[in-house]
Amino acid sequence: MKREELTEKILDIKREKGWSWKYITGEIGGMSEVLIVGALLGQMKLVKPLAEKAATLFGLTENEKRMLNEVPYRGTGTPMPPTDPLIYRFYEMVMVNGPAWKALIEEEFGDGIMSAIDFNIEFEREPNPKGDRVKIAMSGKFLPYKYYGNEQGIPDYGFKEA
């Protein structure tokens, strides 16, 4: 069985049982619901105890349980640019706002990037009389570029200079 087939099997069971993602992530627990759903959709891995819980919940085979614990080939299945309207909006936010985000982060922190590995994301429904809003909070560790081959007196890393 391929990872994509396991994802389809999980989605079929979710559909048949009428389960919500909130129910599923509550049953598996142990980490962010975004990471759990990402793993069940084939983009993340579950640590062994959580893979065991997912396998029990979905009635998976031993081999399928092991697949949930494997590091996936991330990013597969989403064309670039994305064609799904919701995913495309995130892509659009980065295309339009990315240069400003980059400039502001570099001005505040220095020469580096925001990690998408040492990273947290939370979202919530924000009631609004004109239509509810999606509120997203992202927090990623700042990773300064290493200035290798630097001579004495030249900083090792791209932290903001005083």
GROMACS .gro file of C-alpha atoms in nm:
model
  162
    1MET     CA    1   0.000   0.000   0.000
    2LYS     CA    2   0.121   0.351  -0.081
    3ARG     CA    3   0.093   0.647   0.155
    4GLU     CA    4  -0.173   0.807  -0.070
    5GLU     CA    5  -0.382   0.490  -0.048
    6LEU     CA    6  -0.356   0.494   0.331
    7THR     CA    7  -0.473   0.855   0.335
    8GLU     CA    8  -0.773   0.762   0.119
    9LYS     CA    9  -0.851   0.467   0.349
   10ILE     CA   10  -0.841   0.696   0.655
   11LEU     CA   11  -1.065   0.952   0.482
   12ASP     CA   12  -1.311   0.677   0.382
   13ILE     CA   13  -1.331   0.554   0.743
   14LYS     CA   14  -1.371   0.912   0.870
   15ARG     CA   15  -1.656   0.962   0.624
   16GLU     CA   16  -1.823   0.627   0.700
   17LYS     CA   17  -1.810   0.684   1.076
   18GLY     CA   18  -1.916   1.049   1.051
   19TRP     CA   19  -1.617   1.154   1.259
   20SER     CA   20  -1.493   1.514   1.275
   21TRP     CA   21  -1.125   1.602   1.280
   22LYS     CA   22  -1.183   1.741   1.629
   23TYR     CA   23  -1.308   1.399   1.743
   24ILE     CA   24  -1.018   1.217   1.575
   25THR     CA   25  -0.750   1.449   1.715
   26GLY     CA   26  -0.910   1.426   2.059
   27GLU     CA   27  -0.894   1.045   2.046
   28ILE     CA   28  -0.530   1.039   1.929
   29GLY     CA   29  -0.409   1.340   2.133
   30GLY     CA   30  -0.049   1.403   2.229
   31MET     CA   31   0.036   1.688   1.990
   32SER     CA   32  -0.114   1.970   1.786
   33GLU     CA   33  -0.427   1.885   1.592
   34VAL     CA   34  -0.261   2.036   1.283
   35LEU     CA   35   0.024   1.784   1.309
   36ILE     CA   36  -0.214   1.491   1.368
   37VAL     CA   37  -0.436   1.581   1.072
   38GLY     CA   38  -0.125   1.647   0.863
   39ALA     CA   39   0.002   1.297   0.947
   40LEU     CA   40  -0.330   1.135   0.861
   41LEU     CA   41  -0.325   1.324   0.530
   42GLY     CA   42   0.027   1.194   0.459
   43GLN     CA   43   0.231   1.510   0.519
   44MET     CA   44   0.371   1.449   0.870
   45LYS     CA   45   0.465   1.147   1.082
   46LEU     CA   46   0.315   1.029   1.407
   47VAL     CA   47   0.547   0.914   1.685
   48LYS     CA   48   0.501   0.545   1.769
   49PRO     CA   49   0.255   0.584   2.061
   50LEU     CA   50   0.032   0.813   1.851
   51ALA     CA   51   0.061   0.589   1.545
   52GLU     CA   52  -0.058   0.306   1.771
   53LYS     CA   53  -0.360   0.512   1.884
   54ALA     CA   54  -0.443   0.606   1.525
   55ALA     CA   55  -0.410   0.244   1.411
   56THR     CA   56  -0.646   0.129   1.686
   57LEU     CA   57  -0.895   0.407   1.613
   58PHE     CA   58  -0.903   0.339   1.237
   59GLY     CA   59  -0.853  -0.040   1.258
   60LEU     CA   60  -0.530  -0.026   1.057
   61THR     CA   61  -0.292  -0.311   0.985
   62GLU     CA   62   0.054  -0.335   1.140
   63ASN     CA   63   0.208  -0.221   0.810
   64GLU     CA   64  -0.028   0.079   0.786
   65LYS     CA   65   0.056   0.173   1.146
   66ARG     CA   66   0.426   0.167   1.057
   67MET     CA   67   0.358   0.392   0.757
   68LEU     CA   68   0.212   0.655   0.992
   69ASN     CA   69   0.545   0.652   1.180
   70GLU     CA   70   0.761   0.696   0.867
   71VAL     CA   71   0.895   1.035   0.763
   72PRO     CA   72   0.689   1.125   0.455
   73TYR     CA   73   0.795   1.292   0.136
   74ARG     CA   74   0.632   1.622   0.228
   75GLY     CA   75   0.462   1.857  -0.012
   76THR     CA   76   0.351   1.590  -0.255
   77GLY     CA   77  -0.003   1.605  -0.382
   78THR     CA   78  -0.032   1.984  -0.393
   79PRO     CA   79   0.035   2.134  -0.736
   80MET     CA   80   0.216   2.466  -0.757
   81PRO     CA   81   0.055   2.703  -0.771
   82PRO     CA   82  -0.216   2.534  -0.564
   83THR     CA   83  -0.552   2.490  -0.734
   84ASP     CA   84  -0.767   2.446  -0.422
   85PRO     CA   85  -0.909   2.793  -0.346
   86LEU     CA   86  -0.842   2.780   0.030
   87ILE     CA   87  -0.484   2.659  -0.010
   88TYR     CA   88  -0.432   2.908  -0.294
   89ARG     CA   89  -0.524   3.195  -0.058
   90PHE     CA   90  -0.230   3.102   0.167
   91TYR     CA   91  -0.007   3.094  -0.140
   92GLU     CA   92  -0.148   3.433  -0.244
   93MET     CA   93  -0.082   3.577   0.104
   94VAL     CA   94   0.283   3.475   0.076
   95MET     CA   95   0.317   3.606  -0.282
   96VAL     CA   96   0.163   3.943  -0.195
   97ASN     CA   97   0.280   3.991   0.165
   98GLY     CA   98   0.596   3.776   0.166
   99PRO     CA   99   0.837   4.055   0.067
  100ALA     CA  100   0.700   4.281   0.343
  101TRP     CA  101   0.710   3.998   0.600
  102LYS     CA  102   1.070   3.926   0.498
  103ALA     CA  103   1.173   4.291   0.529
  104LEU     CA  104   1.007   4.333   0.869
  105ILE     CA  105   1.145   4.007   1.013
  106GLU     CA  106   1.497   4.084   0.890
  107GLU     CA  107   1.481   4.436   1.030
  108GLU     CA  108   1.377   4.300   1.370
  109PHE     CA  109   1.591   3.983   1.388
  110GLY     CA  110   1.870   4.009   1.129
  111ASP     CA  111   1.978   3.793   0.836
  112GLY     CA  112   1.794   3.462   0.863
  113ILE     CA  113   1.468   3.277   0.826
  114MET     CA  114   1.168   3.171   1.031
  115SER     CA  115   1.169   2.797   1.084
  116ALA     CA  116   0.882   2.591   0.947
  117ILE     CA  117   1.016   2.294   1.146
  118ASP     CA  118   1.054   2.448   1.495
  119PHE     CA  119   0.714   2.602   1.444
  120ASN     CA  120   0.369   2.635   1.601
  121ILE     CA  121   0.043   2.728   1.435
  122GLU     CA  122  -0.296   2.781   1.593
  123PHE     CA  123  -0.621   2.890   1.444
  124GLU     CA  124  -0.955   2.985   1.588
  125ARG     CA  125  -1.294   3.104   1.480
  126GLU     CA  126  -1.337   3.475   1.548
  127PRO     CA  127  -1.707   3.571   1.558
  128ASN     CA  128  -1.790   3.880   1.355
  129PRO     CA  129  -2.133   4.023   1.272
  130LYS     CA  130  -2.024   4.064   0.907
  131GLY     CA  131  -1.919   3.698   0.887
  132ASP     CA  132  -1.695   3.489   1.107
  133ARG     CA  133  -1.322   3.525   1.054
  134VAL     CA  134  -1.035   3.275   1.062
  135LYS     CA  135  -0.765   3.386   1.306
  136ILE     CA  136  -0.424   3.225   1.256
  137ALA     CA  137  -0.122   3.263   1.484
  138MET     CA  138   0.214   3.131   1.365
  139SER     CA  139   0.531   3.116   1.572
  140GLY     CA  140   0.857   2.993   1.424
  141LYS     CA  141   1.206   2.995   1.570
  142PHE     CA  142   1.436   3.252   1.409
  143LEU     CA  143   1.727   3.079   1.238
  144PRO     CA  144   2.011   3.317   1.155
  145TYR     CA  145   2.229   3.241   0.858
  146LYS     CA  146   2.575   3.113   0.955
  147TYR     CA  147   2.857   3.316   0.810
  148TYR     CA  148   3.106   3.035   0.752
  149GLY     CA  149   3.461   3.114   0.654
  150ASN     CA  150   3.435   3.436   0.852
  151GLU     CA  151   3.750   3.608   0.968
  152GLN     CA  152   3.816   3.731   1.319
  153GLY     CA  153   3.589   4.023   1.404
  154ILE     CA  154   3.319   3.912   1.160
  155PRO     CA  155   3.011   3.767   1.332
  156ASP     CA  156   2.943   3.394   1.313
  157TYR     CA  157   2.570   3.438   1.260
  158GLY     CA  158   2.334   3.686   1.098
  159PHE     CA  159   2.168   3.813   1.415
  160LYS     CA  160   2.064   4.179   1.406
  161GLU     CA  161   2.372   4.394   1.444
  162ALA     CA  162   2.368   4.664   1.709
   0.00000   0.00000   0.00000
